[in-house]
Amino acid sequence: MESNNHKAGFVSIIGRPNAGKSTLLNAFLGEKLSIVTPKAQTTRHRILGILNEPDFQIVFSDTPGIIKPKYELQKSMMKFVSYSNEDADLIICVIDAIGNEYPEVESIEEIKKLDVPKILVINKIDMTIESTIDEKINWGKAQDMFKETLLVSALKNKNIDELLKSVLGYLPLHPAYYDKEDLSDRNERFFAAEIIREKIFLNYQQEIPYSCEVIVTGFKEKADLDVVSAEIIVERDTQKGILIGKNGESLKKLSTDARIELEKFLGRKVFLETHIRVVKDWRSNPAMLKKYGYEQ
Ligand SMILES: Nc1nc2c(ncn2[C@@H]2O[C@H](COP(=O)(O)OP(=O)(O)OP(=O)(O)O)[C@@H](O)[C@H]2O)c(=O)[nH]1
Ligand SMILES: [Mg+2]
């Protein structure tokens, strides 16, 4: 039985690409759920990460980095951010302490309009000096919408407990929304596809990662291992050639990297088979996007 003091709520994690939103989600959960890479626009979906304790359930949403969309896929990614904010009991706006990039004025204006408490999280404090942090703090004050500002390092797990305590302060008394055993709303197939996508982001450069989509077409649990079949979708034949590489070596490395990570995630041996398929300009094709789980 849940106590009368049980809290539950939705917390939307938003910010520019690369600010460390997915790393922060993983830090909250103490588990690697969302994929993380040094490249911008790694996350393409809204991914729920559920933190369960006897007295609370926090449903975090990791979201794609906020950008001005240039093609249909990016438009859909920005829809996921809006949905996440609409449901939220609290919005965590993550900014990167390194460099001097701030959220776009337009996106800040949109967020300001929402009748939801917002807090500012300045991330990557392990990598920067005090004066630049001060600049970020002052920027936050000037926005006149954040209830508070917290300094963290999601990567080094610094001040995450303090942030969590603060988050709980904004959540209402409410029964759990999801089963208290659940870690996410997504299934193993989804995370398997994400892990392969992460390895594509890490192994290939320029447009390749952005031109790829991964679909898990088969997932068979056998006695001694899982057999995972995946299709990697690319936009052009030349990209297929690059993915495969000389004598198939690039694809072999990608498959090995993905399999190792998959085995870690699933805690079981994995046999991974990959096929590459060309779907011309899938990123701009509404029908294909719908098929791949992007809403229009
Ligand atoms: N030094 C340092 N690096 C961090 C920290 N948090 C995240 N990073 C790094 O920043 C990069 C981007 O991290 P992500 O978590 O993928 O960022 P994101 O905001 O989810 O990015 P998108 O999904 O592309 O919008 C990765 O290389 C992370 O390892 C941190 O606290 N300190
Ligand atoms: Mg991300």
CSV table of C-alpha atoms and ligand atoms in Angstrom, one decimal:
chain,number,residue,atom,x,y,z
A,1,MET,CA,0.0,0.0,0.0
A,2,GLU,CA,1.2,3.5,-0.8
A,3,SER,CA,1.3,5.9,2.1
A,4,ASN,CA,-0.8,9.1,2.2
A,5,ASN,CA,2.4,11.0,1.7
A,6,HIS,CA,3.1,9.6,-1.7
A,7,LYS,CA,4.3,12.1,-4.3
A,8,ALA,CA,4.2,11.7,-8.0
A,9,GLY,CA,4.7,13.9,-11.1
A,10,PHE,CA,6.1,14.5,-14.5
A,11,VAL,CA,9.3,16.4,-14.9
A,12,SER,CA,10.3,17.6,-18.4
A,13,ILE,CA,14.0,17.9,-19.1
A,14,ILE,CA,14.6,20.4,-21.9
A,15,GLY,CA,17.5,22.5,-23.3
A,16,ARG,CA,19.7,23.0,-26.3
A,17,PRO,CA,21.3,20.0,-28.1
A,18,ASN,CA,24.3,18.6,-26.2
A,19,ALA,CA,23.5,20.4,-22.9
A,20,GLY,CA,23.5,17.0,-21.1
A,21,LYS,CA,19.8,16.2,-20.8
A,22,SER,CA,20.2,12.5,-21.4
A,23,THR,CA,23.2,12.3,-19.1
A,24,LEU,CA,21.1,14.0,-16.4
A,25,LEU,CA,18.3,11.6,-16.9
A,26,ASN,CA,20.7,8.7,-16.5
A,27,ALA,CA,22.2,10.3,-13.4
A,28,PHE,CA,18.8,10.6,-11.8
A,29,LEU,CA,18.0,7.0,-12.5
A,30,GLY,CA,21.5,5.7,-11.7
A,31,GLU,CA,21.3,3.7,-14.9
A,32,LYS,CA,22.1,4.2,-18.5
A,33,LEU,CA,18.7,4.5,-20.1
A,34,SER,CA,19.1,7.3,-22.7
A,35,ILE,CA,21.9,7.2,-25.2
A,36,VAL,CA,24.6,9.9,-24.9
A,37,THR,CA,27.1,11.1,-27.5
A,38,PRO,CA,29.3,14.2,-28.0
A,39,LYS,CA,27.3,15.0,-31.1
A,40,ALA,CA,24.2,17.3,-31.1
A,41,GLN,CA,20.7,16.0,-31.7
A,42,THR,CA,21.4,12.5,-30.4
A,43,THR,CA,18.0,12.2,-28.7
A,44,ARG,CA,15.1,12.1,-31.2
A,45,HIS,CA,12.2,10.9,-29.0
A,46,ARG,CA,10.6,11.7,-25.7
A,47,ILE,CA,11.8,9.0,-23.4
A,48,LEU,CA,10.4,8.5,-20.0
A,49,GLY,CA,12.7,7.5,-17.2
A,50,ILE,CA,10.8,6.5,-14.0
A,51,LEU,CA,12.4,6.9,-10.6
A,52,ASN,CA,10.6,4.8,-8.0
A,53,GLU,CA,11.0,5.1,-4.2
A,54,PRO,CA,8.5,4.0,-1.6
A,55,ASP,CA,7.3,7.6,-1.1
A,56,PHE,CA,7.5,9.0,-4.6
A,57,GLN,CA,7.5,8.3,-8.3
A,58,ILE,CA,9.1,10.8,-10.6
A,59,VAL,CA,8.4,10.4,-14.3
A,60,PHE,CA,11.3,12.2,-16.0
A,61,SER,CA,11.0,13.0,-19.8
A,62,ASP,CA,14.3,13.2,-21.7
A,63,THR,CA,13.6,15.2,-24.8
A,64,PRO,CA,15.4,16.2,-28.1
A,65,GLY,CA,17.5,19.4,-27.9
A,66,ILE,CA,15.5,22.5,-28.9
A,67,ILE,CA,16.4,23.7,-32.4
A,68,LYS,CA,14.7,25.5,-35.3
A,69,PRO,CA,13.5,22.5,-37.4
A,70,LYS,CA,14.7,22.3,-41.0
A,71,TYR,CA,13.2,19.1,-42.1
A,72,GLU,CA,10.2,16.9,-41.1
A,73,LEU,CA,12.1,14.7,-38.7
A,74,GLN,CA,13.2,17.7,-36.7
A,75,LYS,CA,9.7,19.1,-36.7
A,76,SER,CA,8.5,15.9,-35.1
A,77,MET,CA,11.3,16.0,-32.6
A,78,MET,CA,10.2,19.5,-31.5
A,79,LYS,CA,6.6,18.2,-31.1
A,80,PHE,CA,7.9,15.7,-28.5
A,81,VAL,CA,9.4,18.6,-26.6
A,82,SER,CA,6.0,20.4,-26.6
A,83,TYR,CA,4.1,17.4,-25.4
A,84,SER,CA,6.6,16.8,-22.7
A,85,ASN,CA,6.2,20.4,-21.4
A,86,GLU,CA,2.4,20.3,-21.6
A,87,ASP,CA,2.2,17.3,-19.2
A,88,ALA,CA,4.8,18.6,-16.8
A,89,ASP,CA,4.5,19.4,-13.1
A,90,LEU,CA,8.0,20.9,-13.4
A,91,ILE,CA,10.3,21.9,-16.2
A,92,ILE,CA,14.1,21.5,-15.8
A,93,CYS,CA,15.9,23.7,-18.2
A,94,VAL,CA,19.4,22.5,-18.7
A,95,ILE,CA,22.2,24.7,-19.9
A,96,ASP,CA,25.8,23.9,-20.5
A,97,ALA,CA,28.3,25.7,-18.3
A,98,ILE,CA,30.9,25.5,-21.0
A,99,GLY,CA,31.0,28.1,-23.8
A,100,ASN,CA,28.6,30.9,-24.2
A,101,GLU,CA,25.6,29.3,-25.9
A,102,TYR,CA,22.2,30.1,-24.4
A,103,PRO,CA,18.7,28.9,-25.4
A,104,GLU,CA,17.2,30.9,-28.2
A,105,VAL,CA,15.1,33.8,-27.2
A,106,GLU,CA,12.1,32.3,-29.1
A,107,SER,CA,12.2,29.0,-27.2
A,108,ILE,CA,12.6,30.9,-23.9
A,109,GLU,CA,9.5,32.9,-24.7
A,110,GLU,CA,7.6,29.7,-25.4
A,111,ILE,CA,8.6,28.2,-22.1
A,112,LYS,CA,7.9,31.4,-20.2
A,113,LYS,CA,4.2,31.2,-21.3
A,114,LEU,CA,3.7,27.8,-19.7
A,115,ASP,CA,2.0,27.8,-16.4
A,116,VAL,CA,4.4,25.3,-14.9
A,117,PRO,CA,7.2,25.9,-12.4
A,118,LYS,CA,10.7,26.0,-14.0
A,119,ILE,CA,14.1,25.5,-12.6
A,120,LEU,CA,17.5,26.2,-14.2
A,121,VAL,CA,20.2,23.6,-14.1
A,122,ILE,CA,23.7,24.6,-15.1
A,123,ASN,CA,25.4,21.4,-16.1
A,124,LYS,CA,29.0,20.4,-16.7
A,125,ILE,CA,30.4,22.4,-13.7
A,126,ASP,CA,33.3,19.9,-13.6
A,127,MET,CA,34.6,21.4,-16.8
A,128,THR,CA,34.5,25.1,-16.3
A,129,ILE,CA,35.6,28.1,-14.2
A,130,GLU,CA,33.7,30.2,-11.7
A,131,SER,CA,33.4,33.3,-13.8
A,132,THR,CA,31.6,31.6,-16.7
A,133,ILE,CA,29.3,29.9,-14.2
A,134,ASP,CA,28.5,33.4,-12.8
A,135,GLU,CA,27.6,34.5,-16.3
A,136,LYS,CA,25.2,31.6,-16.6
A,137,ILE,CA,23.7,32.4,-13.2
A,138,ASN,CA,23.2,36.0,-14.2
A,139,TRP,CA,21.6,34.9,-17.5
A,140,GLY,CA,19.2,32.8,-15.5
A,141,LYS,CA,18.2,35.7,-13.2
A,142,ALA,CA,17.6,37.9,-16.2
A,143,GLN,CA,15.0,35.4,-17.7
A,144,ASP,CA,12.9,36.1,-14.6
A,145,MET,CA,11.1,32.7,-14.7
A,146,PHE,CA,13.2,30.2,-12.8
A,147,LYS,CA,12.2,29.4,-9.3
A,148,GLU,CA,15.8,28.4,-8.5
A,149,THR,CA,19.2,27.7,-10.1
A,150,LEU,CA,21.2,24.6,-9.4
A,151,LEU,CA,24.8,23.8,-10.4
A,152,VAL,CA,25.5,20.2,-11.3
A,153,SER,CA,27.7,17.8,-13.1
A,154,ALA,CA,25.5,15.1,-14.5
A,155,LEU,CA,28.6,13.2,-15.8
A,156,LYS,CA,30.4,13.3,-12.4
A,157,ASN,CA,27.1,12.9,-10.4
A,158,LYS,CA,27.8,16.1,-8.6
A,159,ASN,CA,24.8,17.8,-6.8
A,160,ILE,CA,22.3,15.4,-8.3
A,161,ASP,CA,21.0,14.4,-4.8
A,162,GLU,CA,20.4,18.1,-4.0
A,163,LEU,CA,18.7,18.6,-7.4
A,164,LEU,CA,16.5,15.6,-6.7
A,165,LYS,CA,15.5,17.0,-3.3
A,166,SER,CA,14.6,20.3,-4.9
A,167,VAL,CA,12.6,18.5,-7.7
A,168,LEU,CA,10.5,16.7,-5.1
A,169,GLY,CA,9.6,20.0,-3.5
A,170,TYR,CA,7.6,20.8,-6.7
A,171,LEU,CA,5.7,17.6,-7.0
A,172,PRO,CA,2.1,17.1,-5.7
A,173,LEU,CA,0.8,14.4,-3.4
A,174,HIS,CA,-0.4,11.8,-5.9
A,175,PRO,CA,-0.5,8.1,-6.4
A,176,ALA,CA,1.9,6.5,-8.8
A,177,TYR,CA,1.1,6.9,-12.5
A,178,TYR,CA,3.1,3.8,-13.6
A,179,ASP,CA,3.7,0.4,-12.1
A,180,LYS,CA,6.4,1.0,-9.4
A,181,GLU,CA,8.6,-1.7,-11.0
A,182,ASP,CA,8.7,0.2,-14.3
A,183,LEU,CA,11.9,2.0,-15.4
A,184,SER,CA,10.5,3.4,-18.7
A,185,ASP,CA,7.6,3.5,-21.0
A,186,ARG,CA,9.7,2.0,-23.7
A,187,ASN,CA,10.5,-1.7,-24.4
A,188,GLU,CA,13.7,-3.6,-25.0
A,189,ARG,CA,13.3,-3.3,-28.8
A,190,PHE,CA,13.3,0.5,-28.5
A,191,PHE,CA,16.4,0.6,-26.4
A,192,ALA,CA,18.2,-1.9,-28.6
A,193,ALA,CA,17.6,0.3,-31.6
A,194,GLU,CA,18.8,3.3,-29.6
A,195,ILE,CA,22.0,1.6,-28.6
A,196,ILE,CA,22.7,0.8,-32.3
A,197,ARG,CA,22.0,4.4,-33.1
A,198,GLU,CA,24.4,5.6,-30.4
A,199,LYS,CA,27.2,3.5,-31.9
A,200,ILE,CA,26.4,5.0,-35.3
A,201,PHE,CA,26.8,8.5,-33.8
A,202,LEU,CA,30.1,7.4,-32.3
A,203,ASN,CA,31.6,5.6,-35.3
A,204,TYR,CA,30.6,7.9,-38.2
A,205,GLN,CA,31.0,11.6,-39.0
A,206,GLN,CA,29.2,14.5,-40.6
A,207,GLU,CA,25.7,13.7,-42.1
A,208,ILE,CA,25.8,9.9,-41.6
A,209,PRO,CA,24.5,9.7,-38.0
A,210,TYR,CA,21.7,12.2,-38.9
A,211,SER,CA,20.7,10.2,-42.1
A,212,CYS,CA,20.4,6.9,-40.2
A,213,GLU,CA,17.4,5.4,-38.5
A,214,VAL,CA,17.4,2.0,-36.8
A,215,ILE,CA,14.5,-0.4,-36.6
A,216,VAL,CA,14.6,-3.6,-34.6
A,217,THR,CA,12.8,-6.1,-36.8
A,218,GLY,CA,13.3,-9.2,-34.7
A,219,PHE,CA,14.0,-9.9,-31.0
A,220,LYS,CA,14.0,-13.6,-30.1
A,221,GLU,CA,14.8,-14.7,-26.6
A,222,LYS,CA,16.5,-18.1,-26.8
A,223,ALA,CA,17.8,-20.2,-23.9
A,224,ASP,CA,21.4,-19.1,-24.0
A,225,LEU,CA,21.1,-15.7,-25.9
A,226,ASP,CA,18.9,-13.1,-27.5
A,227,VAL,CA,18.8,-12.9,-31.3
A,228,VAL,CA,18.4,-9.2,-32.3
A,229,SER,CA,17.8,-8.3,-35.9
A,230,ALA,CA,18.0,-4.7,-36.9
A,231,GLU,CA,17.6,-2.7,-40.0
A,232,ILE,CA,19.7,0.4,-40.5
A,233,ILE,CA,17.9,2.8,-42.8
A,234,VAL,CA,20.0,5.3,-44.8
A,235,GLU,CA,18.9,8.0,-47.3
A,236,ARG,CA,21.3,7.2,-50.2
A,237,ASP,CA,23.4,4.4,-51.7
A,238,THR,CA,26.6,6.4,-51.0
A,239,GLN,CA,25.7,6.4,-47.3
A,240,LYS,CA,25.2,2.6,-47.4
A,241,GLY,CA,28.7,2.3,-48.8
A,242,ILE,CA,30.2,4.4,-46.1
A,243,LEU,CA,28.4,2.5,-43.4
A,244,ILE,CA,29.7,-0.8,-44.7
A,245,GLY,CA,33.3,0.5,-45.3
A,246,LYS,CA,36.3,-1.1,-46.9
A,247,ASN,CA,35.8,-4.9,-46.8
A,248,GLY,CA,32.9,-4.5,-44.5
A,249,GLU,CA,35.1,-3.4,-41.7
A,250,SER,CA,33.2,-0.3,-40.5
A,251,LEU,CA,29.9,-2.3,-40.3
A,252,LYS,CA,31.7,-5.0,-38.4
A,253,LYS,CA,33.1,-2.6,-35.9
A,254,LEU,CA,29.7,-0.9,-35.5
A,255,SER,CA,28.0,-4.3,-34.9
A,256,THR,CA,30.5,-5.4,-32.4
A,257,ASP,CA,30.3,-2.1,-30.4
A,258,ALA,CA,26.5,-2.3,-30.4
A,259,ARG,CA,26.4,-6.0,-29.4
A,260,ILE,CA,28.7,-5.4,-26.5
A,261,GLU,CA,26.6,-2.5,-25.2
A,262,LEU,CA,23.4,-4.4,-25.8
A,263,GLU,CA,24.7,-7.3,-23.8
A,264,LYS,CA,25.5,-4.9,-20.9
A,265,PHE,CA,22.0,-3.4,-21.1
A,266,LEU,CA,20.1,-6.7,-21.3
A,267,GLY,CA,22.4,-8.6,-19.0
A,268,ARG,CA,22.4,-11.5,-21.5
A,269,LYS,CA,24.4,-12.7,-24.5
A,270,VAL,CA,23.3,-11.3,-27.8
A,271,PHE,CA,23.6,-12.3,-31.4
A,272,LEU,CA,23.1,-9.2,-33.4
A,273,GLU,CA,22.4,-9.2,-37.2
A,274,THR,CA,22.2,-5.9,-39.1
A,275,HIS,CA,20.9,-5.1,-42.6
A,276,ILE,CA,21.2,-1.8,-44.3
A,277,ARG,CA,18.4,-0.5,-46.4
A,278,VAL,CA,18.1,2.7,-48.5
A,279,VAL,CA,14.9,4.6,-48.1
A,280,LYS,CA,15.4,7.8,-50.2
A,281,ASP,CA,15.0,11.0,-48.1
A,282,TRP,CA,13.2,9.2,-45.3
A,283,ARG,CA,13.8,12.2,-43.0
A,284,SER,CA,11.5,14.4,-45.1
A,285,ASN,CA,8.9,11.7,-45.8
A,286,PRO,CA,5.9,11.9,-43.5
A,287,ALA,CA,4.7,8.4,-44.2
A,288,MET,CA,8.1,6.9,-43.4
A,289,LEU,CA,8.4,9.1,-40.3
A,290,LYS,CA,5.1,7.8,-39.1
A,291,LYS,CA,6.2,4.3,-39.7
A,292,TYR,CA,9.3,4.9,-37.6
A,293,GLY,CA,7.4,6.3,-34.7
A,294,TYR,CA,7.6,10.0,-35.3
A,295,GLU,CA,4.4,11.9,-35.0
A,296,GLN,CA,3.4,14.5,-37.5
B,1,LIG,N1,32.2,17.3,-18.7
B,1,LIG,C1,30.9,17.0,-18.7
B,1,LIG,N2,30.4,16.5,-19.8
B,1,LIG,C2,29.1,16.2,-19.8
B,1,LIG,C3,28.3,16.4,-18.6
B,1,LIG,N3,27.0,16.0,-18.9
B,1,LIG,C4,27.0,15.6,-20.2
B,1,LIG,N4,28.3,15.7,-20.7
B,1,LIG,C5,28.7,15.4,-22.1
B,1,LIG,O1,28.0,16.2,-23.0
B,1,LIG,C6,27.8,15.5,-24.2
B,1,LIG,C7,26.3,15.6,-24.6
B,1,LIG,O2,25.6,14.9,-23.6
B,1,LIG,P1,24.1,14.4,-23.8
B,1,LIG,O3,23.6,13.9,-22.5
B,1,LIG,O4,24.0,13.4,-25.0
B,1,LIG,O5,23.4,15.7,-24.2
B,1,LIG,P2,21.8,16.0,-24.6
B,1,LIG,O6,21.4,17.3,-24.0
B,1,LIG,O7,21.0,14.8,-24.3
B,1,LIG,O8,22.0,16.1,-26.2
B,1,LIG,P3,20.9,15.9,-27.4
B,1,LIG,O9,20.2,14.6,-27.1
B,1,LIG,O10,21.7,15.9,-28.6
B,1,LIG,O11,20.0,17.1,-27.3
B,1,LIG,C8,28.3,14.1,-24.0
B,1,LIG,O12,29.6,14.0,-24.6
B,1,LIG,C9,28.3,14.0,-22.5
B,1,LIG,O13,29.3,13.0,-22.0
B,1,LIG,C10,28.9,16.9,-17.4
B,1,LIG,O14,28.3,17.1,-16.4
B,1,LIG,N5,30.2,17.2,-17.5
B,2,MG,MG,19.9,13.5,-25.4
